[in-house]
Structure formats: structure tokens, C-alpha cells
mmCIF file of C-alpha atoms in Angstrom:
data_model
loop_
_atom_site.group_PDB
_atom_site.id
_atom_site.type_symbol
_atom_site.label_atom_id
_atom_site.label_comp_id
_atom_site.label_asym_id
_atom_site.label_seq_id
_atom_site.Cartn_x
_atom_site.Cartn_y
_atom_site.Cartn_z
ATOM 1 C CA UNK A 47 0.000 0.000 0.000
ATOM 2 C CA UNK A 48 1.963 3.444 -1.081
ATOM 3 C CA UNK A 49 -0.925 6.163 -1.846
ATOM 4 C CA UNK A 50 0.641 9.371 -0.708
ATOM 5 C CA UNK A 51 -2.024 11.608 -0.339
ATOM 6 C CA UNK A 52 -2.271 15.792 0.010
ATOM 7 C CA UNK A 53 -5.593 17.628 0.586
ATOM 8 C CA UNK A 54 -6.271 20.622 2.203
ATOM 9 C CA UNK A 55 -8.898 22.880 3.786
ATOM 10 C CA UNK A 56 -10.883 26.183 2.132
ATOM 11 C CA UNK A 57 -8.598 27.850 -0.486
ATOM 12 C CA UNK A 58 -6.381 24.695 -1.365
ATOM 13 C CA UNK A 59 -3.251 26.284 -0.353
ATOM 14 C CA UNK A 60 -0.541 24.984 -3.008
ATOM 15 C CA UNK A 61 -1.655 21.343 -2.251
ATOM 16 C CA UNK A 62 -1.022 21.092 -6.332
ATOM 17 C CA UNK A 63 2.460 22.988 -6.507
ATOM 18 C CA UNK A 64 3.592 20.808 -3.205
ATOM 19 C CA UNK A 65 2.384 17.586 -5.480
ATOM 20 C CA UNK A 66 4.213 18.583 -8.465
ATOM 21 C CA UNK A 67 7.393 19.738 -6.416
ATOM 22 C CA UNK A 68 7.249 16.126 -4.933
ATOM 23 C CA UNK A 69 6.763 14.612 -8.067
ATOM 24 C CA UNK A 70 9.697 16.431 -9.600
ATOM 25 C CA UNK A 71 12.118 16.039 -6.735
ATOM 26 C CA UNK A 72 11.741 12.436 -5.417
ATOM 27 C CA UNK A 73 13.304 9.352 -6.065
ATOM 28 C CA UNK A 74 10.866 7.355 -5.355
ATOM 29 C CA UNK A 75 8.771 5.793 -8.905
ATOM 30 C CA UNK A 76 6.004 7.603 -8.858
ATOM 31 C CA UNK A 77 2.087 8.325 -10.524
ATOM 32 C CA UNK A 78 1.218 11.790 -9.910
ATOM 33 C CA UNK A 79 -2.623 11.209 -9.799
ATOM 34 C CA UNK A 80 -4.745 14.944 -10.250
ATOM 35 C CA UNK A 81 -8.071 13.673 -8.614
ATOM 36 C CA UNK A 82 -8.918 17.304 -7.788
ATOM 37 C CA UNK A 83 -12.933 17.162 -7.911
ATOM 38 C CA UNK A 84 -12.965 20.591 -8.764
ATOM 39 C CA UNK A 85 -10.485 19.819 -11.859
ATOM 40 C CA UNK A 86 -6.920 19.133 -12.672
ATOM 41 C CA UNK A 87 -4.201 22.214 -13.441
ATOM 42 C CA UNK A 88 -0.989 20.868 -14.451
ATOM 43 C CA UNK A 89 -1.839 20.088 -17.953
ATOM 44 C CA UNK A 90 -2.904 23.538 -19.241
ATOM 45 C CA UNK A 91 -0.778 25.104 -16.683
ATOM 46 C CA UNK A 92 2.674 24.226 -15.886
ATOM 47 C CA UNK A 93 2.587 21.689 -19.566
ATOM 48 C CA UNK A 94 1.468 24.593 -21.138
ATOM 49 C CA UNK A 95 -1.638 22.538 -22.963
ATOM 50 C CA UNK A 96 0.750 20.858 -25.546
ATOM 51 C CA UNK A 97 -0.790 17.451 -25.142
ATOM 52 C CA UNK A 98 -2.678 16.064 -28.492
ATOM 53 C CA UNK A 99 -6.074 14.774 -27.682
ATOM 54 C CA UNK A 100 -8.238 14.392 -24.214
ATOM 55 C CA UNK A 101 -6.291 12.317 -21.713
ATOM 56 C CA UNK A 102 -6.301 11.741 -17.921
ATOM 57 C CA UNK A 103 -9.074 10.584 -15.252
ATOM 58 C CA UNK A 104 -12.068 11.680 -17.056
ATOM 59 C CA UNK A 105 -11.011 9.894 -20.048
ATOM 60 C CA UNK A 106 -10.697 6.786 -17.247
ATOM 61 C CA UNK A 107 -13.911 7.432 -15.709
ATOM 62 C CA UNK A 108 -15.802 7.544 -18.961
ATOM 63 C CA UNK A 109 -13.959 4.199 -19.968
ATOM 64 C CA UNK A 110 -14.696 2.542 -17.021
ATOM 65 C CA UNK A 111 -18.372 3.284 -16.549
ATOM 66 C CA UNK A 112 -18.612 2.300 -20.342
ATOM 67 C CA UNK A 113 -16.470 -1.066 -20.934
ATOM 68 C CA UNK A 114 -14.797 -1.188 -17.517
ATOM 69 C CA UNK A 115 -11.173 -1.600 -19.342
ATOM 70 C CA UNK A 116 -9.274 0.283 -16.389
ATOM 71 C CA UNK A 117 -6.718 -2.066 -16.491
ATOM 72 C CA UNK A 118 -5.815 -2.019 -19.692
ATOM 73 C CA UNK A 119 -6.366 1.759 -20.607
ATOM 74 C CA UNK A 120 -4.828 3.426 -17.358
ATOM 75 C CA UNK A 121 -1.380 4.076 -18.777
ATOM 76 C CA UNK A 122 -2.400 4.945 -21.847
ATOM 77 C CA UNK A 123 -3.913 7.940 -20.036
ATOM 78 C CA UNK A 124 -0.458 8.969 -18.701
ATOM 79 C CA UNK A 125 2.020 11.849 -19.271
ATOM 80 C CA UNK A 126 5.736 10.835 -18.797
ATOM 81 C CA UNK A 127 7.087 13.886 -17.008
ATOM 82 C CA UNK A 128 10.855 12.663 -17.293
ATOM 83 C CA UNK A 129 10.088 11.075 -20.745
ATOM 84 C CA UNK A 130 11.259 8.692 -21.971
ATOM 85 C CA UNK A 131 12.238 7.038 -18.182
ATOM 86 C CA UNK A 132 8.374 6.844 -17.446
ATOM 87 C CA UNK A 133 9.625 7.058 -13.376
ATOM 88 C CA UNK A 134 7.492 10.583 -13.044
ATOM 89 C CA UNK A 135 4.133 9.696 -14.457
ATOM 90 C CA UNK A 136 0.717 11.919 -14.444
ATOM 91 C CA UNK A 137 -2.588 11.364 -14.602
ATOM 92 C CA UNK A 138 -3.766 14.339 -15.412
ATOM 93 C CA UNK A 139 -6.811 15.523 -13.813
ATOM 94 C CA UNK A 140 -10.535 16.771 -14.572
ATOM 95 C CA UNK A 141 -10.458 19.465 -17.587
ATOM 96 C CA UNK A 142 -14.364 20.352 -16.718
ATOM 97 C CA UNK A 143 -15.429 19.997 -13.278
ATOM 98 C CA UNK A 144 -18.862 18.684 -14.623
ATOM 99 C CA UNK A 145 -17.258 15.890 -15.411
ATOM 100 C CA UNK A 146 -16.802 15.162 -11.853
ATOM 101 C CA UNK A 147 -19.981 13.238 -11.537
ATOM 102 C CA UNK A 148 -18.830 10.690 -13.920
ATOM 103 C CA UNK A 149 -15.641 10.085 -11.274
ATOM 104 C CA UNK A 150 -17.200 10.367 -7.852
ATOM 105 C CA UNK A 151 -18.714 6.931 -8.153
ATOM 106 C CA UNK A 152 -15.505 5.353 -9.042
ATOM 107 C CA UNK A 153 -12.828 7.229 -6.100
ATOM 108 C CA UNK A 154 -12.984 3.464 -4.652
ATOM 109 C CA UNK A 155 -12.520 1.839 -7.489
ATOM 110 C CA UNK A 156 -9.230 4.092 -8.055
ATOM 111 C CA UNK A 157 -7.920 3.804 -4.431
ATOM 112 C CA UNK A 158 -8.016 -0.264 -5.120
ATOM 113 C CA UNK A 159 -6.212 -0.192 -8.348
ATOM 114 C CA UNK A 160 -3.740 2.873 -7.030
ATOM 115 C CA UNK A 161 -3.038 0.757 -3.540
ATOM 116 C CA UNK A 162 -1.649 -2.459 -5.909
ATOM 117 C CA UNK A 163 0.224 -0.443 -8.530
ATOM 118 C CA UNK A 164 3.231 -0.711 -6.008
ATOM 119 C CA UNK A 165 2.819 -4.797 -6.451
ATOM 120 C CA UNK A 166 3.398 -4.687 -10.263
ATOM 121 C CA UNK A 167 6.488 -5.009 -12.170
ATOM 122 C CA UNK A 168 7.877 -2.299 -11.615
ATOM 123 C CA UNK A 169 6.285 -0.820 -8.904
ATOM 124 C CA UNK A 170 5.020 2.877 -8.562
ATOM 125 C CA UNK A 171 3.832 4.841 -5.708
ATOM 126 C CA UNK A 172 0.863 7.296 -6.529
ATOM 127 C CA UNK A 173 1.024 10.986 -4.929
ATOM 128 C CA UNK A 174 -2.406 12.209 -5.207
ATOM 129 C CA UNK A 175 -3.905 15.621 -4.841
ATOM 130 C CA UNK A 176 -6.819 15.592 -4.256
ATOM 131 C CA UNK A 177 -7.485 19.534 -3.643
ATOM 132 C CA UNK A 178 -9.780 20.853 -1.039
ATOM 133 C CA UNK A 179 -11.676 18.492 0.804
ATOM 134 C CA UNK A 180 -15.087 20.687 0.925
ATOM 135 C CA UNK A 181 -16.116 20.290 -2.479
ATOM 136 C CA UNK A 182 -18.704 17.868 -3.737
ATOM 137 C CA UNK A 183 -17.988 14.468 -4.264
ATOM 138 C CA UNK A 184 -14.611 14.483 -2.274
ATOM 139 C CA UNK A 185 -12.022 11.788 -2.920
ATOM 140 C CA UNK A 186 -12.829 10.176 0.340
ATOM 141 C CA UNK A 187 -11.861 6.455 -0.566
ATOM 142 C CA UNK A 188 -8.209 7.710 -1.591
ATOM 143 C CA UNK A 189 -7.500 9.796 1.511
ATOM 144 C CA UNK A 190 -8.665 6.242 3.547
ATOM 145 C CA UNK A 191 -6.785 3.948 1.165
ATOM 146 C CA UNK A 192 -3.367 6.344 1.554
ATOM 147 C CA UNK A 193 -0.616 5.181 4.025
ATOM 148 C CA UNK A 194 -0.238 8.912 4.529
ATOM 149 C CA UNK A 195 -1.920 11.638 4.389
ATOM 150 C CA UNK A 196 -0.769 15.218 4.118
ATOM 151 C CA UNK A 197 -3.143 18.218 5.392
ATOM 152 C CA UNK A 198 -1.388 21.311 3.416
ATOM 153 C CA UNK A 199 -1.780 24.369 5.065
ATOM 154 C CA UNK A 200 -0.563 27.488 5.764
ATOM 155 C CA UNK A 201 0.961 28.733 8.950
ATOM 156 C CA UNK A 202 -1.359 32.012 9.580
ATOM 157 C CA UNK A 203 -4.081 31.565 11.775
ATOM 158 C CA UNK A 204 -6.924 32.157 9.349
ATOM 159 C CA UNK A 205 -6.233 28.966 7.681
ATOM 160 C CA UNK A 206 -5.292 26.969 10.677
ATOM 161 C CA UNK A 207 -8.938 27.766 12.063
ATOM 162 C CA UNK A 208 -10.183 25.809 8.675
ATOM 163 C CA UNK A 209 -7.512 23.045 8.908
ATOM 164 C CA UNK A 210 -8.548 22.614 12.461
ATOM 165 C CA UNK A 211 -12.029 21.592 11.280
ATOM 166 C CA UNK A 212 -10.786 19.403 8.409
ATOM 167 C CA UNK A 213 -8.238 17.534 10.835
ATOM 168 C CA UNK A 214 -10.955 16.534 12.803
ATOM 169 C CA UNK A 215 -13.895 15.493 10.014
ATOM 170 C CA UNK A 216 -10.934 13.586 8.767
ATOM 171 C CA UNK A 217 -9.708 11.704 12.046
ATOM 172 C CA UNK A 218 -13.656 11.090 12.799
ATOM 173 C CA UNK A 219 -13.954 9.443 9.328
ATOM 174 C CA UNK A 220 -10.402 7.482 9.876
ATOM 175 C CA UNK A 221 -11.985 6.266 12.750
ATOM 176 C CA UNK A 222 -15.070 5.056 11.106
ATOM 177 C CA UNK A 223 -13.419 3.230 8.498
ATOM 178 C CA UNK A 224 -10.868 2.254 10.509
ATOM 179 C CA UNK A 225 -7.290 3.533 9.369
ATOM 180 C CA UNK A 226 -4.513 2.759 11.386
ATOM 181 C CA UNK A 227 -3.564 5.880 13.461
ATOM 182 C CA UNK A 228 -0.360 8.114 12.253
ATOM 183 C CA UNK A 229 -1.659 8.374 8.999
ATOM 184 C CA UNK A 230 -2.504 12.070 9.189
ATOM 185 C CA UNK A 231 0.431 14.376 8.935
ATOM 186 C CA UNK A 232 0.310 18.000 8.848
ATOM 187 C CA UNK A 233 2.578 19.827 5.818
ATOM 188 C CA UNK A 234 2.911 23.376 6.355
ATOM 189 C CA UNK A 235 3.609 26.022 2.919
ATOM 190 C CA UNK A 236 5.350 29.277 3.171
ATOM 191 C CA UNK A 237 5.885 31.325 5.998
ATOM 192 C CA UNK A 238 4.083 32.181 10.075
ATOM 193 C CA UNK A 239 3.833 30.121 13.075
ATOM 194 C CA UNK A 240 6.365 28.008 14.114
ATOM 195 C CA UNK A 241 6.152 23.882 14.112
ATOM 196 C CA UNK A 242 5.915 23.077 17.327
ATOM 197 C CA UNK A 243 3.300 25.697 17.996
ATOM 198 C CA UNK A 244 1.089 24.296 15.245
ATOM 199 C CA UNK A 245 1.719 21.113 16.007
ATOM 200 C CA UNK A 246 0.214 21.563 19.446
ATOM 201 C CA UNK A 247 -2.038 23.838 18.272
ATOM 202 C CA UNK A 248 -3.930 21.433 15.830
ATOM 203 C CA UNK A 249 -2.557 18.066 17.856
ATOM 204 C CA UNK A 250 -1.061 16.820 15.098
ATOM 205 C CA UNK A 251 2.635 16.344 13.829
ATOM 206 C CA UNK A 252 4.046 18.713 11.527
ATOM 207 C CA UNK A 253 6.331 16.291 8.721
ATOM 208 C CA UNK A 254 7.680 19.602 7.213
ATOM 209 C CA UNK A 255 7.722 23.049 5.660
ATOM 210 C CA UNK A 256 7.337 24.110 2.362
ATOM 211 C CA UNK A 257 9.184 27.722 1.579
ATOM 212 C CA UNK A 258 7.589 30.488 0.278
ATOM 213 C CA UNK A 259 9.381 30.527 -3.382
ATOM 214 C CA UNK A 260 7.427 32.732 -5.348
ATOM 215 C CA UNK A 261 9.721 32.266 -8.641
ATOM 216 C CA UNK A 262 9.609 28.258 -8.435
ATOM 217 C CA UNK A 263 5.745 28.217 -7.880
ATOM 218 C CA UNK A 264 4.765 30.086 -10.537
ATOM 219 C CA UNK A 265 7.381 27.852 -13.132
ATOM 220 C CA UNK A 266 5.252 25.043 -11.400
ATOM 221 C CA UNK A 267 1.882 26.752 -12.323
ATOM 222 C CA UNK A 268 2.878 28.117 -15.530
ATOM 223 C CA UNK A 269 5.359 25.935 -17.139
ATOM 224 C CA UNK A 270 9.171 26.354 -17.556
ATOM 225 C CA UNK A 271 12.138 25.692 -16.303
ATOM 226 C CA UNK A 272 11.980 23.405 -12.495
ATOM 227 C CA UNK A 273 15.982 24.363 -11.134
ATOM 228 C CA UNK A 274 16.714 21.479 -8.520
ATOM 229 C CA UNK A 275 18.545 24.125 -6.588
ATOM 230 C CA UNK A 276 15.471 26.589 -5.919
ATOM 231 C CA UNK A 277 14.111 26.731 -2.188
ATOM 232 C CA UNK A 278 11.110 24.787 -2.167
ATOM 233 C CA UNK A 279 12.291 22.233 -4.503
ATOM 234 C CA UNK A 280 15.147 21.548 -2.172
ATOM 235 C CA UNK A 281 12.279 21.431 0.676
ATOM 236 C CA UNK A 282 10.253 18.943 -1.295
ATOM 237 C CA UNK A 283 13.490 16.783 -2.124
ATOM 238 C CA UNK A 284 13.595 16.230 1.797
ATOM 239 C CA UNK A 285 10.316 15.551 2.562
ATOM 240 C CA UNK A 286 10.953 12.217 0.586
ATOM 241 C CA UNK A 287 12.985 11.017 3.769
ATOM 242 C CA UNK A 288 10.300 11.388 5.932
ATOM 243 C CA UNK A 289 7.226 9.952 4.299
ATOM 244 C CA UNK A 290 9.660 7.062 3.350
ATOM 245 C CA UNK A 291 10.132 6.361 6.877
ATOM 246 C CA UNK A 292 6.397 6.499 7.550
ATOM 247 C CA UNK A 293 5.995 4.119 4.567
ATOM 248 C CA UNK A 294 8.371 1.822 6.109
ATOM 249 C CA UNK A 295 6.741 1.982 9.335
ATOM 250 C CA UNK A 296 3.190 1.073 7.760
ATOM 251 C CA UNK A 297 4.532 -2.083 5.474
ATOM 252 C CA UNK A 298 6.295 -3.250 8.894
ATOM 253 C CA UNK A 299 2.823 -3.151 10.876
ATOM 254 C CA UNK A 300 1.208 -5.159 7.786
ATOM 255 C CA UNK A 301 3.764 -7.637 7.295
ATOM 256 C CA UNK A 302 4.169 -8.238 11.512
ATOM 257 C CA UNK A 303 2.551 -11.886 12.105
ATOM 258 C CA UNK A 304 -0.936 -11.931 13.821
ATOM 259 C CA UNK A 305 0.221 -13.996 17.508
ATOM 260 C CA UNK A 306 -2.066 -16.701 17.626
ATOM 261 C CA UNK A 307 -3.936 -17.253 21.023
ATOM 262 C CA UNK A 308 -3.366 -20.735 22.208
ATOM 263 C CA UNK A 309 -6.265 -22.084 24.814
ATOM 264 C CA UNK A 310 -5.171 -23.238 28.073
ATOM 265 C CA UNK A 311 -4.702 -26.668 28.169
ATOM 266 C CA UNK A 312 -7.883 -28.446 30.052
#
């Protein structure tokens, strides 16, 4: 199980430019999945729109609800952002946000087929965004299938009032469905209160900080040249260590052996 998952509250503070900055940095084999209900940005914005034909999770959605052929037509739907090595892939996301009914009845049928890409030959990890978490039809099945789960938020009080409220619908509906505990990690963009403080604050860990980096954001948003050097690509470099650790941690609790109760002998 390796969905790495990054949603945020009101305003979806960078929770796409932190994806993509991941994406671009890591080492890790990777599907950068848009499933953004409100509708996917990368592919007009920082690929500029040079992409031939409709492609991405619509184009899935449609497919699936048609012939169900997800299998075989999912990587035909995907963008090689370090072609030809196909290591960064993306899904890109919804082009009109009415499509979104035609992929909110299938976010479980995505979180099963994202939690086994890591099984196949080779193996990928999906990052997903999946935007703000108050819009309709939320991603819920992804954010419960994910081994982690990043709230994205800034550090100014304003939006830690909203991500406040979102930490707790989320640990409420963890709860419900029953995903492990640790899964929810706070990720904090640009500049404000310190870690600990929020941390506290919020009762929730802090993984890292995202710089403010004005310049590399926009080349993220708008297309051009990603320097490996800049600020908040350096940032999002190291916070591969981390949610690598709290991979590890998860595929130790699933592989540990169930002890088996033996009854007292009569």
C-alpha cells in the first residue's frame, strides 16, 4: 500500500504545486494522480496545454463506466514527465469539473487499483492531490486507502482555524473506516507560526515546511524551467525522507505476524 495523499482545507493552499514539487524532486517511482474534484491544473498550466487529444481521469472514468477496461487503458492515459524514463508519471486531472460526476462513483474503485500499482512489475507509488476536501464528491476512498496523508496548510491563523475543522472530520472518518492511526500528517507552505506551535495547536505532527518561493511556484503553475537548486524544490526533495520512513513503518505493521492465542490446556 503506497498512496501518498495531500488535501487541504478552504482555499487549497498549493496542495497542487507541493504535489508537483514532490513529483519532480523524489526518487521514489512515482504516478502523480490529479483527482482534484474541482479539476486538474498541471496540464494547461505548468505543460502549457501541448498534449494532443483528451487524456487523464475523465477519459478513465468515462472508460470505465462504459467497458470497464481500467486495467488495460490506465497508462495509456499517462504523461511521462521525465520522458522517456516513465519514473514521473501523471494522470492528469478533470479538464471540466462537470465531469466530476462521472468520477465520484468510481474514487474506490481508483484507491483499489492505485493501492496495488506498487505490487506490479515495476512498482510505482501514486502521490495524489486531491485539492480541497469541501467540495462535492470528495475523494474520500483515496484519503482512507493512503498510508499517509498530508493536510497542506498554511501557517497564519486564518487557515489553521479551517484546517482545524478538516483535521478533525478527517480523524472522525479514519476512525469510522478504521485507518490505522499516524496516517494524518500535517505539511505546512510558506511562511508564520512556528512547528511546534502548530503542532500543538492542531494536535497533530508537523512532517515539514514548504518555503515560500514565489519564482519556483509560478514555473510550477505556468510551465518552464523546475531548477533542482530553488528553495522549495530543495524542501520537497527532503520531505521524501520522511514519508519514506512512515511508509516503512506502515509495510512493517502489515507484514508483523498476527500472535495466535493458544487455549489453556484443560
Amino acid at each position: 500500500m503506497a498512496i501518498i495523499a495531500l488535501v487541504s482545507a478552504k482555499g487549497s493552499p498549493g496542495v497542487t504545486t507541493s504535489a508537483l514539487a514532490c513529483a519532480l524532486a523524489w526518487h521514489r517511482r512515482l504516478v502523480l494522480a490529479e483527482c482534484d474534484p474541482a479539476g486538474g491544473s498541471i496540464l494547461a498550466g505548468y505543460l502549457g496545454g501541448q498534449l494532443d487529444g483528451p487524456r487523464g481521469i475523465g477519459e478513465l472514468a468515462v472508460g470505465e463506466l462504459r467497458d470497464g477496461n481500467l486495467e488495460t487503458a490506465f497508462w495509456s492515459q499517462l504523461v511521462d514527465l521525465d520522458a522517456p524514463r516513465r519514473e514521473r508519471l501523471l494522470l492528469p486531472g478533470l479538464v471540466d469539473p462537470a465531469q466530476a460526476g462521472s468520477v465520484t462513483p468510481l474514487w474506490q474503485r481508483f484507491a483499489d487499483y492505485f493501492t496495488a500499482l506498487d505490487r506490479g512489475n515495476p512498482g510505482y507509488d501514486v502521490l495524489v492531490d486531491c485539492g480541497r476536501l469541501h467540495v462535492t464528491g470528495p475523494p474520500l476512498p483515496l484519503l482512507r486507502a493512503a498510508s499517509v496523508v498530508l493536510l497542506v496548510t498554511r501557517a497564519h491563523l486564518p487557515d489553521l482555524s479551517g484546517t482545524r475543522a478538516v483535521a478533525t472530520a478527517l480523524e472522525r472518518d479514519f476512525a469510522d473506516h478504521r485507518v490505522p492511526p499516524g496516517t494524518l500528517r500535517l505539511l505546512l507552505v510558506g511562511d508564520g507560526h512556528g512547528r511546534t506551535e502548530i503542532s500543538r495547536a492542531l494536535k497533530l505532527p508537523v512532517i515539514a515546511r514548504l518555503p515560500h518561493d514565489p519564482r519556483t511556484a509560478q514555473v510550477l503553475a505556468l510551465g518552464g524551467t523546475v531548477r533542482s537548486g530553488r528553495p522549495l524544490l530543495r524542501a520537497a526533495a527532503g520531505l521524501e525522507v520522511p514519508v519514506g520512513a512512515l511508509l516503512e513503518r506502515r509495510r512493517a505493521r502489515l507484514a508483523w505476524p498476527v500472535q495466535q492465542v493458544v487455549p489453556d490446556a484443560v
